[in-house]
Amino acid sequence: LAALDWLTSSDGGVWVLLMLLAVASSIWAMMFLARFVRNMVRRGLDKVLNLSQLLKSFIVTTVYWAVFVLGILIVLGLFGVNVTPLFAVFGGLSFILGFALQDTLGNLASGLMIMVLKPFDTGDYIYTAGTSGTVDAMSVVSTRIRTFDNQIIVVPNSKIWGDVITNVSASPERRVDLVFGIGYSDNTAEAIEILSSLVTAHELCLADPAPEIFVGELGDNSVNIFCRPWVKTDDYWTVFWDLTGQAKEQFDANGISIPFPQRDVHLIPTPQE
């Protein structure tokens, strides 16, 4: 009976319920405000052309959580909660975590450097830290890379920043480097002419910059012809595979051989006793 009276009293259960509703409403309002500010910041950053998508995403996420946490602290203050000790607790925790998470802080610093200096962005194909693939996403501590066979590799940012970064997608155009070996007895000029016609006929090969096709090396077993057409970066592998297959077919049709390493073995008989 006493419990029922407390639940129904204005300074008991009803007050607690109203306070819980007020706190829940305040949290929802802070989330709504944080999302509104996040959208406004995102629209403003979209107008800045020289910022990478990674840095924009980091700024937007940081603003969202900063507004949300600050709003919660303000709400607690309005409800009479003394938030000053919370700052002291946060300060002590940050000091302790600074020692415990040194590697994570190193990844954080590396992530910020990557975002500011922009060696790559989301959607770029990169080689770094012993792996390669398309950059799917990046946080302040790690980068998620998707390989050709759809594997997901998560690499700490400190590993990436401390290694050589090759951005394959940085330029809109890319040169395809192909090497075709033909026999020393074959007609070199004819082989070059066949490759030139294949490059000219391929719709994805660019006329400017002009392709280069020439004898580049006299190998141990073949005359190596270098074929170097220019393509759009997205068309690199399509052109690479197309020209490789077409060159093989045309060489076979015109009697041009593609030699393979051979070795002559001479047997010297030994006198029998």
PDB file of N, CA, C and O in Angstrom, residues 174-178 192 195-202 205-214 226-231 239 243:
ATOM      1  N   ARG A 174      45.910   6.742 -67.620  1.00  0.00           N
ATOM      2  CA  ARG A 174      46.969   5.833 -67.200  1.00  0.00           C
ATOM      3  C   ARG A 174      47.537   5.108 -68.410  1.00  0.00           C
ATOM      4  O   ARG A 174      46.796   4.805 -69.358  1.00  0.00           O
ATOM      5  N   ARG A 175      48.828   4.839 -68.383  1.00  0.00           N
ATOM      6  CA  ARG A 175      49.475   4.126 -69.486  1.00  0.00           C
ATOM      7  C   ARG A 175      49.469   2.622 -69.217  1.00  0.00           C
ATOM      8  O   ARG A 175      49.805   2.179 -68.122  1.00  0.00           O
ATOM      9  N   VAL A 176      49.103   1.859 -70.231  1.00  0.00           N
ATOM     10  CA  VAL A 176      49.129   0.402 -70.146  1.00  0.00           C
ATOM     11  C   VAL A 176      50.472  -0.068 -70.690  1.00  0.00           C
ATOM     12  O   VAL A 176      50.813   0.199 -71.847  1.00  0.00           O
ATOM     13  N   ASP A 177      51.247  -0.753 -69.885  1.00  0.00           N
ATOM     14  CA  ASP A 177      52.566  -1.248 -70.291  1.00  0.00           C
ATOM     15  C   ASP A 177      52.467  -2.725 -70.632  1.00  0.00           C
ATOM     16  O   ASP A 177      52.319  -3.573 -69.748  1.00  0.00           O
ATOM     17  N   LEU A 178      52.573  -3.034 -71.933  1.00  0.00           N
ATOM     18  CA  LEU A 178      52.524  -4.408 -72.417  1.00  0.00           C
ATOM     19  C   LEU A 178      53.844  -4.756 -73.088  1.00  0.00           C
ATOM     20  O   LEU A 178      54.441  -3.908 -73.764  1.00  0.00           O
ATOM     21  N   ILE A 192      55.088  -4.904 -85.142  1.00  0.00           N
ATOM     22  CA  ILE A 192      54.760  -3.553 -84.680  1.00  0.00           C
ATOM     23  C   ILE A 192      53.526  -3.025 -85.393  1.00  0.00           C
ATOM     24  O   ILE A 192      52.667  -2.370 -84.786  1.00  0.00           O
ATOM     25  N   LEU A 195      50.389  -4.609 -83.866  1.00  0.00           N
ATOM     26  CA  LEU A 195      50.058  -4.004 -82.573  1.00  0.00           C
ATOM     27  C   LEU A 195      49.505  -2.595 -82.752  1.00  0.00           C
ATOM     28  O   LEU A 195      48.570  -2.183 -82.048  1.00  0.00           O
ATOM     29  N   SER A 196      50.055  -1.841 -83.691  1.00  0.00           N
ATOM     30  CA  SER A 196      49.564  -0.474 -83.946  1.00  0.00           C
ATOM     31  C   SER A 196      48.117  -0.501 -84.420  1.00  0.00           C
ATOM     32  O   SER A 196      47.293   0.323 -83.994  1.00  0.00           O
ATOM     33  N   SER A 197      47.793  -1.449 -85.286  1.00  0.00           N
ATOM     34  CA  SER A 197      46.417  -1.534 -85.778  1.00  0.00           C
ATOM     35  C   SER A 197      45.453  -1.950 -84.671  1.00  0.00           C
ATOM     36  O   SER A 197      44.321  -1.461 -84.610  1.00  0.00           O
ATOM     37  N   LEU A 198      45.908  -2.829 -83.769  1.00  0.00           N
ATOM     38  CA  LEU A 198      45.055  -3.238 -82.652  1.00  0.00           C
ATOM     39  C   LEU A 198      44.773  -2.066 -81.710  1.00  0.00           C
ATOM     40  O   LEU A 198      43.643  -1.879 -81.257  1.00  0.00           O
ATOM     41  N   VAL A 199      45.811  -1.297 -81.423  1.00  0.00           N
ATOM     42  CA  VAL A 199      45.635  -0.144 -80.528  1.00  0.00           C
ATOM     43  C   VAL A 199      44.734   0.897 -81.176  1.00  0.00           C
ATOM     44  O   VAL A 199      43.845   1.469 -80.529  1.00  0.00           O
ATOM     45  N   THR A 200      44.923   1.152 -82.462  1.00  0.00           N
ATOM     46  CA  THR A 200      44.114   2.149 -83.165  1.00  0.00           C
ATOM     47  C   THR A 200      42.648   1.729 -83.234  1.00  0.00           C
ATOM     48  O   THR A 200      41.738   2.564 -83.105  1.00  0.00           O
ATOM     49  N   ALA A 201      42.413   0.422 -83.396  1.00  0.00           N
ATOM     50  CA  ALA A 201      41.042  -0.060 -83.535  1.00  0.00           C
ATOM     51  C   ALA A 201      40.310  -0.151 -82.200  1.00  0.00           C
ATOM     52  O   ALA A 201      39.074  -0.175 -82.176  1.00  0.00           O
ATOM     53  N   HIS A 202      41.050  -0.212 -81.099  1.00  0.00           N
ATOM     54  CA  HIS A 202      40.393  -0.359 -79.800  1.00  0.00           C
ATOM     55  C   HIS A 202      39.779   0.970 -79.379  1.00  0.00           C
ATOM     56  O   HIS A 202      40.454   1.992 -79.282  1.00  0.00           O
ATOM     57  N   CYS A 205      41.322   2.945 -76.249  1.00  0.00           N
ATOM     58  CA  CYS A 205      42.673   3.508 -76.308  1.00  0.00           C
ATOM     59  C   CYS A 205      42.595   4.958 -76.764  1.00  0.00           C
ATOM     60  O   CYS A 205      41.886   5.282 -77.723  1.00  0.00           O
ATOM     61  N   LEU A 206      43.316   5.827 -76.091  1.00  0.00           N
ATOM     62  CA  LEU A 206      43.285   7.251 -76.384  1.00  0.00           C
ATOM     63  C   LEU A 206      44.269   7.598 -77.495  1.00  0.00           C
ATOM     64  O   LEU A 206      45.351   7.022 -77.595  1.00  0.00           O
ATOM     65  N   ALA A 207      43.857   8.559 -78.334  1.00  0.00           N
ATOM     66  CA  ALA A 207      44.755   9.049 -79.386  1.00  0.00           C
ATOM     67  C   ALA A 207      45.731  10.085 -78.842  1.00  0.00           C
ATOM     68  O   ALA A 207      46.815  10.279 -79.395  1.00  0.00           O
ATOM     69  N   ASP A 208      45.360  10.747 -77.765  1.00  0.00           N
ATOM     70  CA  ASP A 208      46.209  11.752 -77.137  1.00  0.00           C
ATOM     71  C   ASP A 208      46.165  11.541 -75.620  1.00  0.00           C
ATOM     72  O   ASP A 208      45.079  11.642 -75.021  1.00  0.00           O
ATOM     73  N   PRO A 209      47.279  11.184 -75.008  1.00  0.00           N
ATOM     74  CA  PRO A 209      48.636  11.025 -75.548  1.00  0.00           C
ATOM     75  C   PRO A 209      48.731   9.860 -76.545  1.00  0.00           C
ATOM     76  O   PRO A 209      48.012   8.868 -76.416  1.00  0.00           O
ATOM     77  N   ALA A 210      49.637  10.008 -77.489  1.00  0.00           N
ATOM     78  CA  ALA A 210      49.787   9.010 -78.535  1.00  0.00           C
ATOM     79  C   ALA A 210      50.421   7.745 -77.975  1.00  0.00           C
ATOM     80  O   ALA A 210      51.294   7.810 -77.105  1.00  0.00           O
ATOM     81  N   PRO A 211      49.990   6.593 -78.455  1.00  0.00           N
ATOM     82  CA  PRO A 211      50.601   5.337 -77.987  1.00  0.00           C
ATOM     83  C   PRO A 211      52.024   5.182 -78.523  1.00  0.00           C
ATOM     84  O   PRO A 211      52.384   5.758 -79.563  1.00  0.00           O
ATOM     85  N   GLU A 212      52.823   4.411 -77.816  1.00  0.00           N
ATOM     86  CA  GLU A 212      54.201   4.145 -78.221  1.00  0.00           C
ATOM     87  C   GLU A 212      54.375   2.641 -78.389  1.00  0.00           C
ATOM     88  O   GLU A 212      54.074   1.867 -77.479  1.00  0.00           O
ATOM     89  N   ILE A 213      54.868   2.238 -79.558  1.00  0.00           N
ATOM     90  CA  ILE A 213      55.111   0.821 -79.843  1.00  0.00           C
ATOM     91  C   ILE A 213      56.492   0.719 -80.479  1.00  0.00           C
ATOM     92  O   ILE A 213      56.733   1.302 -81.547  1.00  0.00           O
ATOM     93  N   PHE A 214      57.410  -0.014 -79.865  1.00  0.00           N
ATOM     94  CA  PHE A 214      58.793  -0.044 -80.336  1.00  0.00           C
ATOM     95  C   PHE A 214      59.493  -1.289 -79.788  1.00  0.00           C
ATOM     96  O   PHE A 214      59.023  -1.926 -78.844  1.00  0.00           O
ATOM     97  N   PHE A 226      57.683  -3.363 -76.915  1.00  0.00           N
ATOM     98  CA  PHE A 226      56.934  -2.647 -75.892  1.00  0.00           C
ATOM     99  C   PHE A 226      55.742  -1.954 -76.546  1.00  0.00           C
ATOM    100  O   PHE A 226      55.903  -1.226 -77.524  1.00  0.00           O
ATOM    101  N   CYS A 227      54.563  -2.197 -75.977  1.00  0.00           N
ATOM    102  CA  CYS A 227      53.324  -1.572 -76.465  1.00  0.00           C
ATOM    103  C   CYS A 227      52.737  -0.755 -75.324  1.00  0.00           C
ATOM    104  O   CYS A 227      52.355  -1.306 -74.283  1.00  0.00           O
ATOM    105  N   ARG A 228      52.634   0.569 -75.530  1.00  0.00           N
ATOM    106  CA  ARG A 228      52.242   1.458 -74.441  1.00  0.00           C
ATOM    107  C   ARG A 228      51.142   2.428 -74.852  1.00  0.00           C
ATOM    108  O   ARG A 228      51.381   3.600 -75.130  1.00  0.00           O
ATOM    109  N   PRO A 229      49.907   1.959 -74.890  1.00  0.00           N
ATOM    110  CA  PRO A 229      48.786   2.870 -75.152  1.00  0.00           C
ATOM    111  C   PRO A 229      48.327   3.569 -73.870  1.00  0.00           C
ATOM    112  O   PRO A 229      48.581   3.079 -72.760  1.00  0.00           O
ATOM    113  N   TRP A 230      47.644   4.704 -74.028  1.00  0.00           N
ATOM    114  CA  TRP A 230      47.084   5.436 -72.899  1.00  0.00           C
ATOM    115  C   TRP A 230      45.572   5.221 -72.869  1.00  0.00           C
ATOM    116  O   TRP A 230      44.922   5.198 -73.913  1.00  0.00           O
ATOM    117  N   VAL A 231      45.039   5.089 -71.659  1.00  0.00           N
ATOM    118  CA  VAL A 231      43.613   4.835 -71.488  1.00  0.00           C
ATOM    119  C   VAL A 231      43.106   5.625 -70.281  1.00  0.00           C
ATOM    120  O   VAL A 231      43.891   6.166 -69.495  1.00  0.00           O
ATOM    121  N   VAL A 239      41.505  -2.857 -71.291  1.00  0.00           N
ATOM    122  CA  VAL A 239      42.416  -2.725 -72.426  1.00  0.00           C
ATOM    123  C   VAL A 239      43.569  -3.712 -72.294  1.00  0.00           C
ATOM    124  O   VAL A 239      43.996  -4.322 -73.284  1.00  0.00           O
ATOM    125  N   LEU A 243      43.974  -6.370 -75.395  1.00  0.00           N
ATOM    126  CA  LEU A 243      45.128  -6.331 -76.286  1.00  0.00           C
ATOM    127  C   LEU A 243      45.989  -7.580 -76.159  1.00  0.00           C
ATOM    128  O   LEU A 243      46.561  -8.053 -77.148  1.00  0.00           O
TER     129      LEU A 243
END
